[in-house]
Amino acid sequence: SQTIHQWPATLVQPVGSPLSLECTVEGTSNPNLYWYRQAAGRGLQLLFYSVGIGQISSEVPQNLSASRPQDRQFILSSKKLLLSDSGFYLCAWRGTGRETQYFGPGTRLLVL
Amino acid sequence: SQQGEEDPQALSIQEGENATMNCSYKTSINNLQWYRQNSGRGLVHLILIRSNEREKHSGRLRVTLDTSKKSSSLLITASRAADTASYFCATPIQGAQKLVFGQGTRLTINP
């Protein structure tokens, strides 16, 4: 069966520090991968998605970047965090040709 | 702008009652999906209804879709405390490459 992992689960970082969040998927090949951000009590904002290794589509111009160095690995990064980067970050995957997305447990980021 | 908008934003009912949440969307779709999110967790897919379906059931869940009104509803029957969560509708865009989520309905089931 397929599983999706995210780490860390919680992160507290100072403003101006770098960021690296990792997402990995097991049990499937060539998934579509997604990074979302969710503000408290709000819906999901799609940040990036990837249809294959090295292929990244950016949805919202901002302080973040994404990379997909391996088929089942998706990384969200920042060189310098802003206060506004605080939030709940969710990774998701979707099988090729399928319609449902499957979400990881999320990473809660607090920038102070 | 958001494709899907849920109504109400928050709903509080007694255990055993039925809960109904609504979702409206703007453009043509080929399916609509409902997800649940427990506090501090990831989203879990509940049910998908296609544009040629009017109603779909899954256990205590019943979803309806009215494409003429561009709206969908999620009914949870005989609610339980474990149903306390946020519920989101989502619609695909760009050939299902992406999903657009609404703001969600926060459901609280009181024992």
Tab-separated table of C-alpha atoms in Angstrom:
chain	number	residue	atom	x	y	z
A	1	SER	CA	0.000	0.000	0.000
A	2	GLN	CA	1.030	3.570	-0.512
A	3	THR	CA	2.181	5.840	2.283
A	4	ILE	CA	3.318	9.422	2.408
A	5	HIS	CA	5.701	10.864	4.966
A	6	GLN	CA	6.517	14.410	5.937
A	7	TRP	CA	9.126	15.716	8.308
A	8	PRO	CA	9.618	17.364	10.539
A	9	ALA	CA	6.181	17.392	12.139
A	10	THR	CA	6.789	20.727	13.843
A	11	LEU	CA	9.388	23.392	13.264
A	12	VAL	CA	10.123	26.712	14.946
A	13	GLN	CA	12.536	28.902	13.008
A	14	PRO	CA	13.767	32.482	13.337
A	15	VAL	CA	13.087	35.038	10.651
A	16	GLY	CA	15.813	34.995	8.025
A	17	SER	CA	16.794	31.368	8.569
A	18	PRO	CA	16.655	28.752	5.792
A	19	LEU	CA	14.004	26.084	5.478
A	20	SER	CA	13.879	22.559	4.149
A	21	LEU	CA	10.763	20.400	4.424
A	22	GLU	CA	10.779	16.929	3.005
A	23	CYS	CA	8.048	14.711	1.650
A	24	THR	CA	8.466	11.128	0.484
A	25	VAL	CA	5.995	8.677	-0.967
A	26	GLU	CA	6.238	4.897	-0.820
A	27	GLY	CA	4.479	2.203	-2.785
A	28	THR	CA	3.882	4.035	-6.041
A	29	SER	CA	5.846	5.207	-9.054
A	30	ASN	CA	5.816	8.476	-10.960
A	31	PRO	CA	3.267	10.185	-8.717
A	32	ASN	CA	2.144	13.761	-9.155
A	33	LEU	CA	3.312	15.614	-6.048
A	34	TYR	CA	1.910	18.732	-4.435
A	35	TRP	CA	2.839	21.249	-1.731
A	36	TYR	CA	0.025	23.184	-0.053
A	37	ARG	CA	0.011	25.763	2.714
A	38	GLN	CA	-2.903	26.186	5.081
A	39	ALA	CA	-3.343	29.225	7.292
A	40	ALA	CA	-5.133	28.676	10.609
A	41	GLY	CA	-8.802	27.910	10.071
A	42	ARG	CA	-8.544	28.371	6.321
A	43	GLY	CA	-8.505	26.383	3.148
A	44	LEU	CA	-5.536	25.064	1.228
A	45	GLN	CA	-3.382	27.167	-1.034
A	46	LEU	CA	-1.486	25.239	-3.700
A	47	LEU	CA	2.159	26.303	-3.727
A	48	PHE	CA	3.902	23.890	-6.117
A	49	TYR	CA	3.205	20.739	-8.018
A	50	SER	CA	5.386	18.319	-9.938
A	51	VAL	CA	4.576	15.750	-12.605
A	52	GLY	CA	8.072	14.247	-12.701
A	53	ILE	CA	11.682	14.462	-11.563
A	54	GLY	CA	12.992	17.984	-11.943
A	55	GLN	CA	9.635	19.305	-13.164
A	56	ILE	CA	8.204	21.969	-10.858
A	57	SER	CA	5.245	24.262	-11.447
A	58	SER	CA	4.942	27.263	-9.165
A	59	GLU	CA	1.493	28.545	-8.355
A	60	VAL	CA	2.210	31.515	-6.155
A	61	PRO	CA	5.284	33.744	-6.528
A	62	GLN	CA	6.800	34.005	-3.081
A	63	ASN	CA	9.683	33.292	-0.812
A	64	LEU	CA	9.598	29.529	-1.311
A	65	SER	CA	10.938	27.059	-3.852
A	66	ALA	CA	10.468	23.356	-4.477
A	67	SER	CA	12.583	20.582	-5.896
A	68	ARG	CA	12.062	16.968	-6.871
A	69	PRO	CA	15.435	15.262	-6.881
A	70	GLN	CA	13.979	11.745	-6.951
A	71	ASP	CA	10.759	10.235	-8.236
A	72	ARG	CA	9.150	9.971	-4.814
A	73	GLN	CA	10.808	12.870	-3.007
A	74	PHE	CA	9.536	16.431	-2.914
A	75	ILE	CA	11.318	19.193	-1.021
A	76	LEU	CA	10.080	22.638	-0.047
A	77	SER	CA	12.780	25.210	0.648
A	78	SER	CA	13.445	28.798	1.496
A	79	LYS	CA	16.696	30.713	1.731
A	80	LYS	CA	15.323	33.267	4.197
A	81	LEU	CA	12.091	32.745	6.091
A	82	LEU	CA	9.575	35.524	6.609
A	83	LEU	CA	7.028	35.815	9.411
A	84	SER	CA	4.323	35.307	6.792
A	85	ASP	CA	5.735	31.859	5.960
A	86	SER	CA	4.255	30.488	9.181
A	87	GLY	CA	1.539	27.925	8.578
A	88	PHE	CA	0.678	24.298	8.132
A	89	TYR	CA	2.398	22.732	5.125
A	90	LEU	CA	0.851	19.713	3.506
A	91	CYS	CA	2.313	17.414	0.893
A	92	ALA	CA	0.053	15.291	-1.288
A	93	TRP	CA	0.391	12.793	-4.106
A	94	ARG	CA	-1.851	11.658	-6.919
A	95	GLY	CA	-1.445	8.626	-9.122
A	96	THR	CA	-1.043	9.266	-12.841
A	97	GLY	CA	-4.481	9.366	-14.434
A	98	ARG	CA	-6.205	9.247	-11.071
A	99	GLU	CA	-8.346	11.965	-9.546
A	100	THR	CA	-7.941	11.657	-5.792
A	101	GLN	CA	-5.116	13.223	-3.842
A	102	TYR	CA	-3.621	11.621	-0.741
A	103	PHE	CA	-2.174	13.810	1.941
A	104	GLY	CA	0.691	13.522	4.357
A	105	PRO	CA	0.395	14.383	8.063
A	106	GLY	CA	1.687	17.925	7.564
A	107	THR	CA	4.419	20.121	9.028
A	108	ARG	CA	3.525	22.992	11.312
A	109	LEU	CA	5.981	25.851	10.802
A	110	LEU	CA	6.227	28.793	13.151
A	111	VAL	CA	8.521	31.629	12.151
A	112	LEU	CA	9.438	33.961	15.005
B	1	SER	CA	-10.559	33.272	-6.557
B	2	GLN	CA	-11.784	30.119	-4.888
B	3	GLN	CA	-13.530	27.597	-7.095
B	4	GLY	CA	-15.402	26.005	-4.206
B	5	GLU	CA	-17.039	27.751	-1.295
B	6	GLU	CA	-18.511	25.851	1.641
B	7	ASP	CA	-21.488	26.883	3.672
B	8	PRO	CA	-21.808	27.193	6.614
B	9	GLN	CA	-18.314	28.073	7.794
B	10	ALA	CA	-19.030	26.412	11.128
B	11	LEU	CA	-21.701	23.990	12.303
B	12	SER	CA	-22.335	22.648	15.791
B	13	ILE	CA	-24.878	19.879	16.408
B	14	GLN	CA	-25.727	17.209	18.950
B	15	GLU	CA	-24.524	13.669	18.575
B	16	GLY	CA	-27.004	11.595	16.655
B	17	GLU	CA	-28.302	14.503	14.564
B	18	ASN	CA	-27.658	14.853	10.849
B	19	ALA	CA	-25.147	17.388	9.521
B	20	THR	CA	-25.454	19.023	6.124
B	21	MET	CA	-22.724	21.051	4.451
B	22	ASN	CA	-22.961	22.796	1.123
B	23	CYS	CA	-20.435	23.659	-1.543
B	24	SER	CA	-20.799	26.004	-4.484
B	25	TYR	CA	-18.412	26.239	-7.392
B	26	LYS	CA	-18.011	28.505	-10.387
B	27	THR	CA	-16.895	26.664	-13.497
B	28	SER	CA	-17.844	23.419	-15.203
B	29	ILE	CA	-16.411	20.320	-13.579
B	30	ASN	CA	-16.193	16.627	-14.331
B	31	ASN	CA	-16.125	15.643	-10.683
B	32	LEU	CA	-16.319	17.077	-7.184
B	33	GLN	CA	-14.561	15.641	-4.160
B	34	TRP	CA	-15.085	15.920	-0.415
B	35	TYR	CA	-12.260	15.664	2.109
B	36	ARG	CA	-12.151	15.612	5.892
B	37	GLN	CA	-9.428	17.121	8.063
B	38	ASN	CA	-9.107	16.346	11.739
B	39	SER	CA	-7.461	19.092	13.757
B	40	GLY	CA	-3.739	19.323	13.038
B	41	ARG	CA	-3.787	16.469	10.538
B	42	GLY	CA	-3.673	15.959	6.808
B	43	LEU	CA	-6.770	15.701	4.650
B	44	VAL	CA	-8.506	12.408	4.033
B	45	HIS	CA	-10.498	11.749	0.883
B	46	LEU	CA	-14.122	10.879	1.616
B	47	ILE	CA	-16.002	10.627	-1.628
B	48	LEU	CA	-15.911	11.643	-5.293
B	49	ILE	CA	-19.022	12.340	-7.327
B	50	ARG	CA	-18.891	12.683	-11.098
B	51	SER	CA	-20.724	15.309	-13.106
B	52	ASN	CA	-23.126	12.712	-14.515
B	53	GLU	CA	-24.109	11.518	-11.030
B	54	ARG	CA	-26.761	13.203	-8.907
B	55	GLU	CA	-26.278	11.335	-5.657
B	56	LYS	CA	-23.732	9.025	-4.101
B	57	HIS	CA	-23.594	7.160	-0.801
B	58	SER	CA	-20.752	5.859	1.306
B	59	GLY	CA	-21.681	4.505	4.712
B	60	ARG	CA	-23.244	7.397	6.663
B	61	LEU	CA	-22.238	9.891	3.978
B	62	ARG	CA	-24.522	11.070	1.248
B	63	VAL	CA	-23.331	13.487	-1.421
B	64	THR	CA	-25.513	15.239	-3.962
B	65	LEU	CA	-24.469	17.226	-7.005
B	66	ASP	CA	-26.555	19.736	-8.923
B	67	THR	CA	-24.576	20.842	-11.952
B	68	SER	CA	-27.294	23.284	-13.028
B	69	LYS	CA	-26.870	25.171	-9.762
B	70	LYS	CA	-23.150	24.428	-9.517
B	71	SER	CA	-23.595	23.127	-6.008
B	72	SER	CA	-23.026	20.019	-3.938
B	73	SER	CA	-24.038	18.946	-0.471
B	74	LEU	CA	-22.547	16.508	2.004
B	75	LEU	CA	-24.886	14.899	4.504
B	76	ILE	CA	-23.560	12.979	7.486
B	77	THR	CA	-26.303	10.962	9.128
B	78	ALA	CA	-26.432	9.882	12.769
B	79	SER	CA	-23.406	11.993	13.646
B	80	ARG	CA	-20.804	10.825	16.135
B	81	ALA	CA	-18.231	12.697	18.183
B	82	ALA	CA	-15.553	11.274	15.875
B	83	ASP	CA	-17.093	13.195	12.972
B	84	THR	CA	-15.834	16.432	14.519
B	85	ALA	CA	-13.516	17.826	11.834
B	86	SER	CA	-13.296	20.314	8.998
B	87	TYR	CA	-14.823	19.292	5.690
B	88	PHE	CA	-13.654	20.601	2.339
B	89	CYS	CA	-14.978	20.316	-1.152
B	90	ALA	CA	-12.510	20.297	-4.011
B	91	THR	CA	-12.864	20.596	-7.757
B	92	PRO	CA	-10.301	19.703	-10.415
B	93	ILE	CA	-8.906	22.201	-12.875
B	94	GLN	CA	-6.467	21.895	-15.742
B	95	GLY	CA	-7.573	18.405	-16.651
B	96	ALA	CA	-7.472	17.217	-13.019
B	97	GLN	CA	-3.836	18.228	-12.768
B	98	LYS	CA	-4.778	20.368	-9.782
B	99	LEU	CA	-7.503	20.557	-7.173
B	100	VAL	CA	-8.967	23.792	-5.876
B	101	PHE	CA	-10.236	23.586	-2.309
B	102	GLY	CA	-12.885	25.649	-0.602
B	103	GLN	CA	-12.415	27.287	2.790
B	104	GLY	CA	-14.108	24.406	4.585
B	105	THR	CA	-16.895	23.836	7.085
B	106	ARG	CA	-15.825	23.278	10.667
B	107	LEU	CA	-18.167	20.665	12.146
B	108	THR	CA	-18.434	20.114	15.898
B	109	ILE	CA	-20.438	17.205	17.276
B	110	ASN	CA	-21.451	17.735	20.891
B	111	PRO	CA	-21.891	14.625	23.070
